[in-house]
mmCIF file of C-alpha atoms and ligand atoms in Angstrom:
data_model
loop_
_atom_site.group_PDB
_atom_site.id
_atom_site.type_symbol
_atom_site.label_atom_id
_atom_site.label_comp_id
_atom_site.label_asym_id
_atom_site.label_seq_id
_atom_site.Cartn_x
_atom_site.Cartn_y
_atom_site.Cartn_z
ATOM 1 C CA MET A 1 16.582 20.124 4.452
ATOM 2 C CA ASN A 2 17.930 22.620 2.407
ATOM 3 C CA LYS A 3 15.855 22.479 -0.462
ATOM 4 C CA SER A 4 12.119 24.009 -0.726
ATOM 5 C CA VAL A 5 9.291 23.124 -2.517
ATOM 6 C CA GLY A 6 6.929 25.691 -3.065
ATOM 7 C CA ILE A 7 4.016 27.292 -5.151
ATOM 8 C CA LEU A 8 5.589 28.713 -8.620
ATOM 9 C CA GLY A 9 1.877 30.067 -9.842
ATOM 10 C CA ILE A 10 -1.610 29.765 -9.227
ATOM 11 C CA GLY A 11 -4.505 29.549 -11.496
ATOM 12 C CA SER A 12 -8.319 28.681 -11.687
ATOM 13 C CA CYS A 13 -11.699 28.430 -13.895
ATOM 14 C CA LEU A 14 -15.153 28.596 -13.411
ATOM 15 C CA PRO A 15 -18.094 27.473 -15.225
ATOM 16 C CA GLU A 16 -20.214 30.500 -16.456
ATOM 17 C CA LYS A 17 -23.865 29.390 -15.458
ATOM 18 C CA VAL A 18 -24.677 30.722 -11.935
ATOM 19 C CA LEU A 19 -27.300 28.257 -9.733
ATOM 20 C CA THR A 20 -28.953 29.910 -7.065
ATOM 21 C CA ASN A 21 -30.338 28.884 -3.880
ATOM 22 C CA PHE A 22 -33.506 30.408 -5.295
ATOM 23 C CA ASP A 23 -33.306 28.419 -8.700
ATOM 24 C CA LEU A 24 -33.330 25.243 -6.416
ATOM 25 C CA GLU A 25 -36.326 26.474 -4.644
ATOM 26 C CA LYS A 26 -38.025 25.549 -8.108
ATOM 27 C CA MET A 27 -36.022 22.153 -8.277
ATOM 28 C CA VAL A 28 -37.120 20.599 -4.894
ATOM 29 C CA ASP A 29 -38.238 21.619 -1.419
ATOM 30 C CA THR A 30 -35.727 24.229 -0.515
ATOM 31 C CA ASN A 31 -35.606 27.505 0.778
ATOM 32 C CA ASN A 32 -32.936 30.322 0.354
ATOM 33 C CA GLU A 33 -32.645 30.844 4.197
ATOM 34 C CA TRP A 34 -32.570 27.227 5.188
ATOM 35 C CA ILE A 35 -29.322 26.672 2.412
ATOM 36 C CA LEU A 36 -27.661 30.091 3.639
ATOM 37 C CA GLN A 37 -28.277 29.593 6.956
ATOM 38 C CA ARG A 38 -27.659 25.899 7.834
ATOM 39 C CA THR A 39 -24.298 26.258 5.290
ATOM 40 C CA GLY A 40 -23.043 29.911 4.093
ATOM 41 C CA ILE A 41 -23.982 29.013 0.336
ATOM 42 C CA SER A 42 -25.841 31.644 -1.924
ATOM 43 C CA GLU A 43 -25.159 30.440 -4.843
ATOM 44 C CA ARG A 44 -22.491 27.777 -6.979
ATOM 45 C CA ARG A 45 -21.174 27.480 -10.889
ATOM 46 C CA ILE A 46 -22.529 24.759 -12.695
ATOM 47 C CA LEU A 47 -21.054 23.251 -16.124
ATOM 48 C CA ASP A 48 -23.077 22.802 -18.836
ATOM 49 C CA LYS A 49 -24.292 18.565 -19.478
ATOM 50 C CA GLU A 50 -22.546 18.321 -22.496
ATOM 51 C CA SER A 51 -19.183 19.565 -21.078
ATOM 52 C CA PRO A 52 -16.754 17.859 -19.487
ATOM 53 C CA ALA A 53 -14.714 19.064 -16.083
ATOM 54 C CA TYR A 54 -11.631 18.822 -17.922
ATOM 55 C CA GLU A 55 -12.355 21.773 -19.734
ATOM 56 C CA VAL A 56 -12.188 23.735 -16.648
ATOM 57 C CA GLY A 57 -8.820 21.834 -15.655
ATOM 58 C CA VAL A 58 -7.349 22.924 -18.902
ATOM 59 C CA GLN A 59 -8.153 26.879 -18.134
ATOM 60 C CA ALA A 60 -7.160 26.850 -14.623
ATOM 61 C CA ALA A 61 -3.694 24.838 -15.878
ATOM 62 C CA LYS A 62 -2.790 27.152 -18.395
ATOM 63 C CA ARG A 63 -3.414 30.145 -16.128
ATOM 64 C CA ALA A 64 -1.150 28.810 -13.456
ATOM 65 C CA ILE A 65 1.673 27.668 -16.240
ATOM 66 C CA ASP A 66 1.489 31.334 -17.581
ATOM 67 C CA SER A 67 1.310 32.759 -13.896
ATOM 68 C CA ALA A 68 4.645 30.608 -12.810
ATOM 69 C CA GLY A 69 5.757 32.164 -16.369
ATOM 70 C CA ILE A 70 7.212 28.655 -17.625
ATOM 71 C CA THR A 71 5.420 26.961 -20.781
ATOM 72 C CA ALA A 72 3.388 23.161 -20.807
ATOM 73 C CA GLU A 73 6.655 22.091 -22.081
ATOM 74 C CA ASP A 74 8.507 22.510 -19.159
ATOM 75 C CA ILE A 75 5.821 20.398 -17.022
ATOM 76 C CA ASP A 76 7.581 17.130 -15.735
ATOM 77 C CA LEU A 77 4.268 15.675 -14.212
ATOM 78 C CA ILE A 78 0.587 16.602 -13.690
ATOM 79 C CA ILE A 79 -1.576 15.226 -11.066
ATOM 80 C CA VAL A 80 -5.473 15.968 -11.040
ATOM 81 C CA SER A 81 -7.224 15.457 -7.988
ATOM 82 C CA THR A 82 -10.376 14.969 -8.463
ATOM 83 C CA GLU A 83 -13.731 12.400 -7.365
ATOM 84 C CA THR A 84 -15.163 13.423 -10.565
ATOM 85 C CA PRO A 85 -13.264 11.958 -13.690
ATOM 86 C CA ASP A 86 -15.171 11.988 -17.131
ATOM 87 C CA TYR A 87 -13.717 8.859 -17.664
ATOM 88 C CA LEU A 88 -11.903 6.315 -15.575
ATOM 89 C CA ALA A 89 -9.686 5.667 -18.251
ATOM 90 C CA PRO A 90 -8.043 7.787 -19.288
ATOM 91 C CA SER A 91 -7.299 10.055 -16.144
ATOM 92 C CA THR A 92 -8.188 13.862 -15.999
ATOM 93 C CA ALA A 93 -4.138 14.206 -15.620
ATOM 94 C CA CYS A 94 -3.464 12.518 -19.113
ATOM 95 C CA ILE A 95 -6.218 14.716 -21.049
ATOM 96 C CA ILE A 96 -5.189 17.655 -19.293
ATOM 97 C CA GLN A 97 -1.804 16.796 -20.784
ATOM 98 C CA ARG A 98 -3.579 15.955 -24.045
ATOM 99 C CA GLU A 99 -4.998 19.439 -23.868
ATOM 100 C CA ILE A 100 -2.216 21.847 -23.101
ATOM 101 C CA GLY A 101 0.437 20.075 -24.736
ATOM 102 C CA ALA A 102 2.516 18.921 -22.211
ATOM 103 C CA SER A 103 4.270 16.354 -23.913
ATOM 104 C CA LYS A 104 7.065 16.075 -21.752
ATOM 105 C CA ALA A 105 4.622 14.983 -18.908
ATOM 106 C CA ALA A 106 3.518 11.950 -16.448
ATOM 107 C CA ALA A 107 0.169 12.249 -15.760
ATOM 108 C CA PHE A 108 -2.073 10.369 -12.967
ATOM 109 C CA ASP A 109 -4.930 11.031 -10.818
ATOM 110 C CA VAL A 110 -5.136 11.219 -7.359
ATOM 111 C CA ASN A 111 -8.816 10.691 -5.726
ATOM 112 C CA ALA A 112 -8.715 11.539 -2.072
ATOM 113 C CA ALA A 113 -11.986 13.313 -2.463
ATOM 114 C CA CYS A 114 -12.122 16.883 -1.385
ATOM 115 C CA THR A 115 -8.481 16.537 0.497
ATOM 116 C CA GLY A 116 -7.526 15.802 -2.703
ATOM 117 C CA PHE A 117 -5.673 19.002 -3.594
ATOM 118 C CA VAL A 118 -3.445 18.613 -0.354
ATOM 119 C CA TYR A 119 -2.589 15.187 -1.171
ATOM 120 C CA GLY A 120 -1.661 16.245 -5.031
ATOM 121 C CA ILE A 121 0.648 19.187 -3.395
ATOM 122 C CA THR A 122 2.335 16.436 -1.121
ATOM 123 C CA VAL A 123 2.650 14.093 -3.689
ATOM 124 C CA ALA A 124 4.607 16.723 -5.974
ATOM 125 C CA GLN A 125 6.687 18.330 -2.932
ATOM 126 C CA GLN A 126 8.294 14.499 -2.852
ATOM 127 C CA PHE A 127 8.730 14.192 -6.544
ATOM 128 C CA ILE A 128 10.385 17.436 -6.381
ATOM 129 C CA LEU A 129 12.491 17.156 -3.170
ATOM 130 C CA SER A 130 13.900 13.641 -4.586
ATOM 131 C CA GLY A 131 15.181 15.115 -7.510
ATOM 132 C CA MET A 132 13.198 13.248 -9.840
ATOM 133 C CA TYR A 133 11.270 16.084 -11.602
ATOM 134 C CA ARG A 134 11.565 20.311 -11.274
ATOM 135 C CA TYR A 135 7.873 20.984 -12.544
ATOM 136 C CA VAL A 136 4.846 19.569 -11.297
ATOM 137 C CA LEU A 137 1.345 20.648 -12.290
ATOM 138 C CA VAL A 138 -1.172 20.188 -9.608
ATOM 139 C CA VAL A 139 -4.763 20.716 -10.638
ATOM 140 C CA GLY A 140 -7.905 20.358 -8.471
ATOM 141 C CA CYS A 141 -10.710 19.786 -11.267
ATOM 142 C CA GLU A 142 -14.314 18.764 -10.122
ATOM 143 C CA ALA A 143 -17.833 18.376 -11.622
ATOM 144 C CA LEU A 144 -20.030 17.582 -8.704
ATOM 145 C CA SER A 145 -23.294 18.527 -10.627
ATOM 146 C CA LYS A 146 -22.526 15.406 -12.863
ATOM 147 C CA VAL A 147 -22.925 13.027 -9.909
ATOM 148 C CA ILE A 148 -25.827 14.731 -7.966
ATOM 149 C CA ASP A 149 -29.189 13.486 -7.882
ATOM 150 C CA TRP A 150 -31.226 17.177 -8.661
ATOM 151 C CA GLU A 151 -34.124 15.517 -6.532
ATOM 152 C CA ASP A 152 -32.024 14.795 -3.251
ATOM 153 C CA ARG A 153 -32.454 18.270 -1.285
ATOM 154 C CA ASN A 154 -29.602 16.774 1.078
ATOM 155 C CA THR A 155 -27.087 16.819 -1.407
ATOM 156 C CA CYS A 156 -27.966 19.088 -4.381
ATOM 157 C CA VAL A 157 -27.964 22.400 -2.641
ATOM 158 C CA LEU A 158 -24.309 21.692 -1.383
ATOM 159 C CA PHE A 159 -22.142 21.189 -4.171
ATOM 160 C CA GLY A 160 -20.651 23.256 -7.341
ATOM 161 C CA ASP A 161 -18.293 22.757 -9.982
ATOM 162 C CA GLY A 162 -14.541 24.349 -10.973
ATOM 163 C CA ALA A 163 -11.098 24.057 -11.255
ATOM 164 C CA GLY A 164 -8.026 25.180 -9.479
ATOM 165 C CA ALA A 165 -4.520 24.500 -10.186
ATOM 166 C CA ALA A 166 -0.560 25.330 -9.066
ATOM 167 C CA VAL A 167 2.621 24.839 -10.307
ATOM 168 C CA LEU A 168 5.211 23.580 -7.880
ATOM 169 C CA GLY A 169 8.708 23.931 -7.716
ATOM 170 C CA THR A 170 11.895 24.690 -5.914
ATOM 171 C CA VAL A 171 11.920 27.763 -3.954
ATOM 172 C CA GLU A 172 14.240 29.605 -1.541
ATOM 173 C CA ALA A 173 15.547 28.073 1.306
ATOM 174 C CA GLY A 174 12.848 28.360 3.912
ATOM 175 C CA TYR A 175 10.101 29.515 1.957
ATOM 176 C CA GLY A 176 7.082 27.340 0.255
ATOM 177 C CA ILE A 177 6.125 24.143 2.086
ATOM 178 C CA LEU A 178 7.239 23.668 5.551
ATOM 179 C CA LYS A 179 5.358 21.107 6.863
ATOM 180 C CA THR A 180 2.806 18.553 5.213
ATOM 181 C CA TYR A 181 0.870 16.018 6.511
ATOM 182 C CA ILE A 182 -1.817 14.138 5.361
ATOM 183 C CA SER A 183 -3.933 11.071 6.528
ATOM 184 C CA ALA A 184 -7.109 8.994 6.044
ATOM 185 C CA ASP A 185 -9.434 6.441 7.821
ATOM 186 C CA GLY A 186 -11.173 3.902 5.729
ATOM 187 C CA SER A 187 -13.042 2.332 8.083
ATOM 188 C CA LEU A 188 -15.587 5.879 8.166
ATOM 189 C CA GLY A 189 -15.719 5.629 4.160
ATOM 190 C CA GLN A 190 -19.181 4.411 3.720
ATOM 191 C CA SER A 191 -19.858 8.012 5.227
ATOM 192 C CA VAL A 192 -19.798 9.598 1.901
ATOM 193 C CA THR A 193 -19.826 7.639 -1.133
ATOM 194 C CA ILE A 194 -20.355 8.111 -5.246
ATOM 195 C CA PRO A 195 -20.206 4.627 -6.482
ATOM 196 C CA GLY A 196 -17.876 3.828 -9.379
ATOM 197 C CA CYS A 197 -18.147 0.646 -11.133
ATOM 198 C CA HIS A 198 -20.218 -1.434 -8.388
ATOM 199 C CA MET A 199 -22.971 -0.630 -6.025
ATOM 200 C CA THR A 200 -23.740 -2.552 -2.883
ATOM 201 C CA GLU A 201 -27.456 -3.386 -1.483
ATOM 202 C CA ALA A 202 -26.806 -0.857 1.270
ATOM 203 C CA ASP A 203 -25.519 2.159 -1.622
ATOM 204 C CA ILE A 204 -28.739 1.042 -3.602
ATOM 205 C CA GLU A 205 -30.812 1.477 -0.842
ATOM 206 C CA LYS A 206 -29.651 4.818 0.463
ATOM 207 C CA ARG A 207 -30.371 6.442 -2.956
ATOM 208 C CA ILE A 208 -33.686 7.849 -3.627
ATOM 209 C CA HIS A 209 -33.585 6.955 -7.217
ATOM 210 C CA GLU A 210 -31.992 3.839 -6.349
ATOM 211 C CA ASN A 211 -29.844 2.561 -9.490
ATOM 212 C CA LYS A 212 -28.483 6.064 -9.859
ATOM 213 C CA LYS A 213 -24.589 6.391 -9.397
ATOM 214 C CA VAL A 214 -25.094 9.513 -7.318
ATOM 215 C CA ILE A 215 -23.526 11.491 -4.163
ATOM 216 C CA TRP A 216 -24.542 10.097 -0.875
ATOM 217 C CA MET A 217 -23.713 11.777 2.472
ATOM 218 C CA ASP A 218 -24.275 11.638 6.318
ATOM 219 C CA GLY A 219 -23.997 14.964 6.535
ATOM 220 C CA SER A 220 -23.969 15.086 10.401
ATOM 221 C CA GLU A 221 -21.218 12.352 11.016
ATOM 222 C CA VAL A 222 -19.170 14.297 7.846
ATOM 223 C CA PHE A 223 -19.882 17.708 9.450
ATOM 224 C CA LYS A 224 -18.553 16.151 13.449
ATOM 225 C CA PHE A 225 -15.637 14.607 11.746
ATOM 226 C CA ALA A 226 -14.638 17.760 9.444
ATOM 227 C CA VAL A 227 -14.373 20.032 12.500
ATOM 228 C CA ARG A 228 -12.391 17.379 14.504
ATOM 229 C CA ALA A 229 -10.304 16.308 11.621
ATOM 230 C CA ALA A 230 -9.700 19.635 10.370
ATOM 231 C CA ALA A 231 -8.277 21.026 13.270
ATOM 232 C CA GLN A 232 -6.292 18.282 14.348
ATOM 233 C CA ALA A 233 -4.566 18.614 10.921
ATOM 234 C CA VAL A 234 -3.756 22.514 11.088
ATOM 235 C CA GLN A 235 -2.319 21.663 14.900
ATOM 236 C CA LYS A 236 -0.325 19.289 13.752
ATOM 237 C CA VAL A 237 1.545 20.847 11.074
ATOM 238 C CA LEU A 238 2.023 24.034 13.206
ATOM 239 C CA ASP A 239 3.248 22.042 16.174
ATOM 240 C CA ASP A 240 5.513 19.546 13.505
ATOM 241 C CA TYR A 241 7.176 23.290 12.279
ATOM 242 C CA GLY A 242 7.453 24.977 15.978
ATOM 243 C CA MET A 243 4.766 27.802 14.968
ATOM 244 C CA SER A 244 2.033 28.939 16.889
ATOM 245 C CA MET A 245 -1.635 29.869 15.413
ATOM 246 C CA ASP A 246 -0.111 33.959 15.880
ATOM 247 C CA ASP A 247 2.314 33.392 13.088
ATOM 248 C CA VAL A 248 -0.027 32.343 10.728
ATOM 249 C CA LYS A 249 -1.683 34.987 8.331
ATOM 250 C CA LEU A 250 -4.340 32.851 7.031
ATOM 251 C CA ILE A 251 -6.114 29.367 7.089
ATOM 252 C CA ILE A 252 -7.707 28.083 4.238
ATOM 253 C CA PRO A 253 -10.113 25.158 4.664
ATOM 254 C CA HIS A 254 -11.812 23.009 2.038
ATOM 255 C CA GLN A 255 -15.205 24.675 1.487
ATOM 256 C CA ALA A 256 -17.884 22.793 2.918
ATOM 257 C CA ASN A 257 -19.961 24.869 5.035
ATOM 258 C CA ILE A 258 -19.448 28.284 6.841
ATOM 259 C CA ARG A 259 -20.628 26.101 10.042
ATOM 260 C CA ILE A 260 -17.614 23.946 9.727
ATOM 261 C CA MET A 261 -15.224 27.012 9.613
ATOM 262 C CA GLN A 262 -16.635 28.412 11.984
ATOM 263 C CA GLY A 263 -16.303 24.914 14.681
ATOM 264 C CA ILE A 264 -12.567 24.937 13.488
ATOM 265 C CA ALA A 265 -12.090 28.406 14.412
ATOM 266 C CA LYS A 266 -13.679 27.370 17.620
ATOM 267 C CA LYS A 267 -11.586 24.648 18.603
ATOM 268 C CA LEU A 268 -8.348 26.172 17.230
ATOM 269 C CA ASN A 269 -9.391 29.325 19.395
ATOM 270 C CA VAL A 270 -8.787 31.719 16.585
ATOM 271 C CA SER A 271 -11.107 34.485 15.075
ATOM 272 C CA ILE A 272 -13.161 33.771 11.844
ATOM 273 C CA GLU A 273 -11.373 36.531 10.316
ATOM 274 C CA LYS A 274 -8.434 34.197 9.563
ATOM 275 C CA ILE A 275 -10.353 31.698 7.815
ATOM 276 C CA TYR A 276 -10.854 32.132 4.223
ATOM 277 C CA SER A 277 -14.078 31.550 2.869
ATOM 278 C CA ILE A 278 -15.572 31.863 -0.944
ATOM 279 C CA ILE A 279 -18.684 28.871 0.289
ATOM 280 C CA HIS A 280 -21.399 31.739 -0.429
ATOM 281 C CA LYS A 281 -20.270 32.176 -4.264
ATOM 282 C CA TYR A 282 -19.218 28.593 -4.778
ATOM 283 C CA GLY A 283 -20.504 26.072 -2.584
ATOM 284 C CA ASN A 284 -18.774 22.916 -2.198
ATOM 285 C CA VAL A 285 -16.229 21.863 -5.338
ATOM 286 C CA SER A 286 -14.621 19.596 -3.745
ATOM 287 C CA SER A 287 -10.958 19.043 -3.961
ATOM 288 C CA ALA A 288 -10.858 22.449 -6.284
ATOM 289 C CA SER A 289 -11.915 24.730 -3.358
ATOM 290 C CA ILE A 290 -8.487 25.125 -1.921
ATOM 291 C CA PRO A 291 -6.450 26.368 -5.023
ATOM 292 C CA LEU A 292 -9.959 28.256 -6.124
ATOM 293 C CA ALA A 293 -9.702 30.237 -2.182
ATOM 294 C CA LEU A 294 -5.829 30.328 -3.072
ATOM 295 C CA ASP A 295 -6.181 31.672 -6.480
ATOM 296 C CA GLU A 296 -8.520 34.318 -5.383
ATOM 297 C CA ILE A 297 -6.500 34.901 -2.357
ATOM 298 C CA VAL A 298 -3.252 35.912 -4.963
ATOM 299 C CA ARG A 299 -5.223 37.437 -7.103
ATOM 300 C CA GLU A 300 -6.449 40.309 -4.367
ATOM 301 C CA LYS A 301 -3.576 40.541 -2.836
ATOM 302 C CA LYS A 302 -4.199 39.171 0.483
ATOM 303 C CA ILE A 303 -1.104 37.862 1.629
ATOM 304 C CA SER A 304 2.486 38.572 0.456
ATOM 305 C CA LYS A 305 5.761 37.346 0.547
ATOM 306 C CA GLY A 306 6.920 35.591 3.926
ATOM 307 C CA ASP A 307 3.161 35.314 5.233
ATOM 308 C CA ASN A 308 2.471 31.772 6.606
ATOM 309 C CA ILE A 309 -0.792 30.329 5.499
ATOM 310 C CA VAL A 310 -2.544 26.920 6.383
ATOM 311 C CA VAL A 311 -4.415 24.953 3.542
ATOM 312 C CA VAL A 312 -6.875 22.036 5.117
ATOM 313 C CA GLY A 313 -8.732 19.499 3.786
ATOM 314 C CA PHE A 314 -11.225 17.121 4.825
ATOM 315 C CA GLY A 315 -13.286 14.587 3.201
ATOM 316 C CA GLY A 316 -14.486 11.323 1.508
ATOM 317 C CA GLY A 317 -12.373 8.406 2.332
ATOM 318 C CA LEU A 318 -12.611 9.467 5.071
ATOM 319 C CA THR A 319 -9.227 11.538 4.350
ATOM 320 C CA TRP A 320 -8.072 14.713 5.700
ATOM 321 C CA GLY A 321 -4.512 16.923 5.863
ATOM 322 C CA ALA A 322 -2.653 20.166 5.736
ATOM 323 C CA THR A 323 -0.030 22.414 4.623
ATOM 324 C CA LEU A 324 2.036 25.066 6.086
ATOM 325 C CA ILE A 325 3.078 27.347 3.749
ATOM 326 C CA LYS A 326 5.662 30.308 3.464
ATOM 327 C CA TRP A 327 4.053 31.951 0.874
ATOM 328 C CA ASN A 328 7.304 32.507 -1.705
ATOM 329 C CA ILE A 329 5.842 34.736 -4.384
ATOM 330 C CA GLU A 330 6.248 38.532 -4.442
ATOM 331 C CA ILE A 331 2.809 39.634 -5.378
HETATM 332 O O1 UT7 B 1 -16.998 18.142 1.364
HETATM 333 C C1 UT7 B 1 -17.058 16.851 1.799
HETATM 334 C C2 UT7 B 1 -17.275 16.846 3.543
HETATM 335 N N1 UT7 B 1 -18.777 17.450 3.538
HETATM 336 C C3 UT7 B 1 -19.329 17.995 4.118
HETATM 337 O O2 UT7 B 1 -18.260 18.319 5.113
HETATM 338 C C4 UT7 B 1 -20.628 18.311 4.769
HETATM 339 C C5 UT7 B 1 -20.735 17.941 6.222
HETATM 340 N N2 UT7 B 1 -22.286 18.219 6.728
HETATM 341 C C6 UT7 B 1 -22.957 19.373 6.624
HETATM 342 O O3 UT7 B 1 -22.420 20.531 6.126
HETATM 343 C C7 UT7 B 1 -24.233 19.617 7.214
HETATM 344 O O4 UT7 B 1 -24.312 18.076 7.711
HETATM 345 C C8 UT7 B 1 -25.431 19.689 5.652
HETATM 346 C C9 UT7 B 1 -25.558 21.118 5.246
HETATM 347 C C10 UT7 B 1 -25.210 18.450 4.873
HETATM 348 C C11 UT7 B 1 -26.931 19.618 6.639
HETATM 349 O O5 UT7 B 1 -26.842 20.017 7.502
HETATM 350 P P1 UT7 B 1 -27.397 19.845 9.061
HETATM 351 O O6 UT7 B 1 -27.283 20.890 9.570
HETATM 352 O O7 UT7 B 1 -26.896 18.811 9.605
HETATM 353 O O8 UT7 B 1 -28.950 19.565 8.528
HETATM 354 P P2 UT7 B 1 -29.558 17.814 9.142
HETATM 355 O O9 UT7 B 1 -28.871 16.607 7.955
HETATM 356 O O10 UT7 B 1 -29.361 17.573 10.165
HETATM 357 O O11 UT7 B 1 -31.019 18.221 8.428
HETATM 358 C C12 UT7 B 1 -31.776 18.712 9.583
HETATM 359 C C13 UT7 B 1 -33.425 19.344 8.847
HETATM 360 C C14 UT7 B 1 -33.964 18.025 8.107
HETATM 361 O O12 UT7 B 1 -35.186 18.003 8.811
HETATM 362 P P3 UT7 B 1 -36.059 17.257 9.585
HETATM 363 O O13 UT7 B 1 -35.550 15.800 9.809
HETATM 364 O O14 UT7 B 1 -35.275 17.677 11.189
HETATM 365 O O15 UT7 B 1 -37.203 17.416 9.653
HETATM 366 C C15 UT7 B 1 -33.777 17.814 7.140
HETATM 367 O O16 UT7 B 1 -34.525 16.826 6.426
HETATM 368 O O17 UT7 B 1 -33.062 19.917 7.667
HETATM 369 C C16 UT7 B 1 -33.717 19.172 6.594
HETATM 370 N N3 UT7 B 1 -32.751 19.724 5.135
HETATM 371 C C17 UT7 B 1 -33.458 20.588 4.288
HETATM 372 N N4 UT7 B 1 -34.405 21.140 4.491
HETATM 373 C C18 UT7 B 1 -34.411 22.266 3.125
HETATM 374 C C19 UT7 B 1 -31.599 18.968 4.708
HETATM 375 N N5 UT7 B 1 -31.570 19.577 3.303
HETATM 376 C C20 UT7 B 1 -32.221 20.725 3.575
HETATM 377 C C21 UT7 B 1 -32.371 21.691 2.406
HETATM 378 N N6 UT7 B 1 -33.216 22.263 2.675
HETATM 379 N N7 UT7 B 1 -31.705 21.775 1.356
#
């Protein structure tokens, strides 16, 4: 393949409101020690009740477009990964298209839950490789706070809100996305659910407030799956490209639990230092967590042009996937 697709610009945006573990102690039967030890989370950002998720998505998108050195008018396609859209219709991608003035762009949402950003950049890559589009904006835009039962301690301590975005386009051959892999197993899908237009009796029974369309998760099942699937996906993209873990500077996993990251490190036999974590300050921001981490890595100059990184996602669906990237931007 003589054409390569890479990230040309990246940006993110978080709500200002901080919700700490100590705040949660006043809301449900939990405590800072449990949350910190079992998840690694200290605090998370939460949107105000009246603020839609797309607002942070728009800011992240604008920052990514600026950092790519292009304008919204140049964007050919907007893909938003979200499992918490403000509306079922219009898509969040169409709302962001309107708000940033990307008048030429086609727009649609992708829902692969926490793996959404990996799915999004993989879809974007295909459109660019085919020659159909030049610039594709991928935004991970999430407001988990809006689908949480704030009286359910099993879930309310885990999640946060925010958005991260990337502009993808053609890059120097041999740089950018070297290998990408996405997968799913719908037969395990009932282990994490957020009801949409329909709820089954089983969905109703699982929830504390039966008729509330809130997130429910079998935490320990998802935990085991996450470690297994993430390690497999990272190994697969490396094997498929013919690269070893020693060639990789950083692994950027979906931020769900620090113990999942430790499990991935152990399974892959790599130092935990190689696994990038921002979970302590933002919690699990679903499909926004990878671009949020990537934006921080770029802003803090933790990678340079030519470094190999792997982003790896896992979550509802169940879905998982990984992308091996040779960083193509001079930072
Ligand atoms: O992003 C999508 C992918 N999601 C994930 O990857 C999440 C994967 N799962 C996890 O991260 C973990 O399973 C959790 C953090 C959700 C739970 O941790 P755990 O170590 O698996 O705890 P557990 O569910 O086995 O619960 C252990 C105990 C239970 O008490 P008993 O039954 O042993 O008396 C829970 O009721 O901890 C209790 N517990 C809590 N205690 C204080 C559960 N939540 C809390 C809480 N505060 N917030």
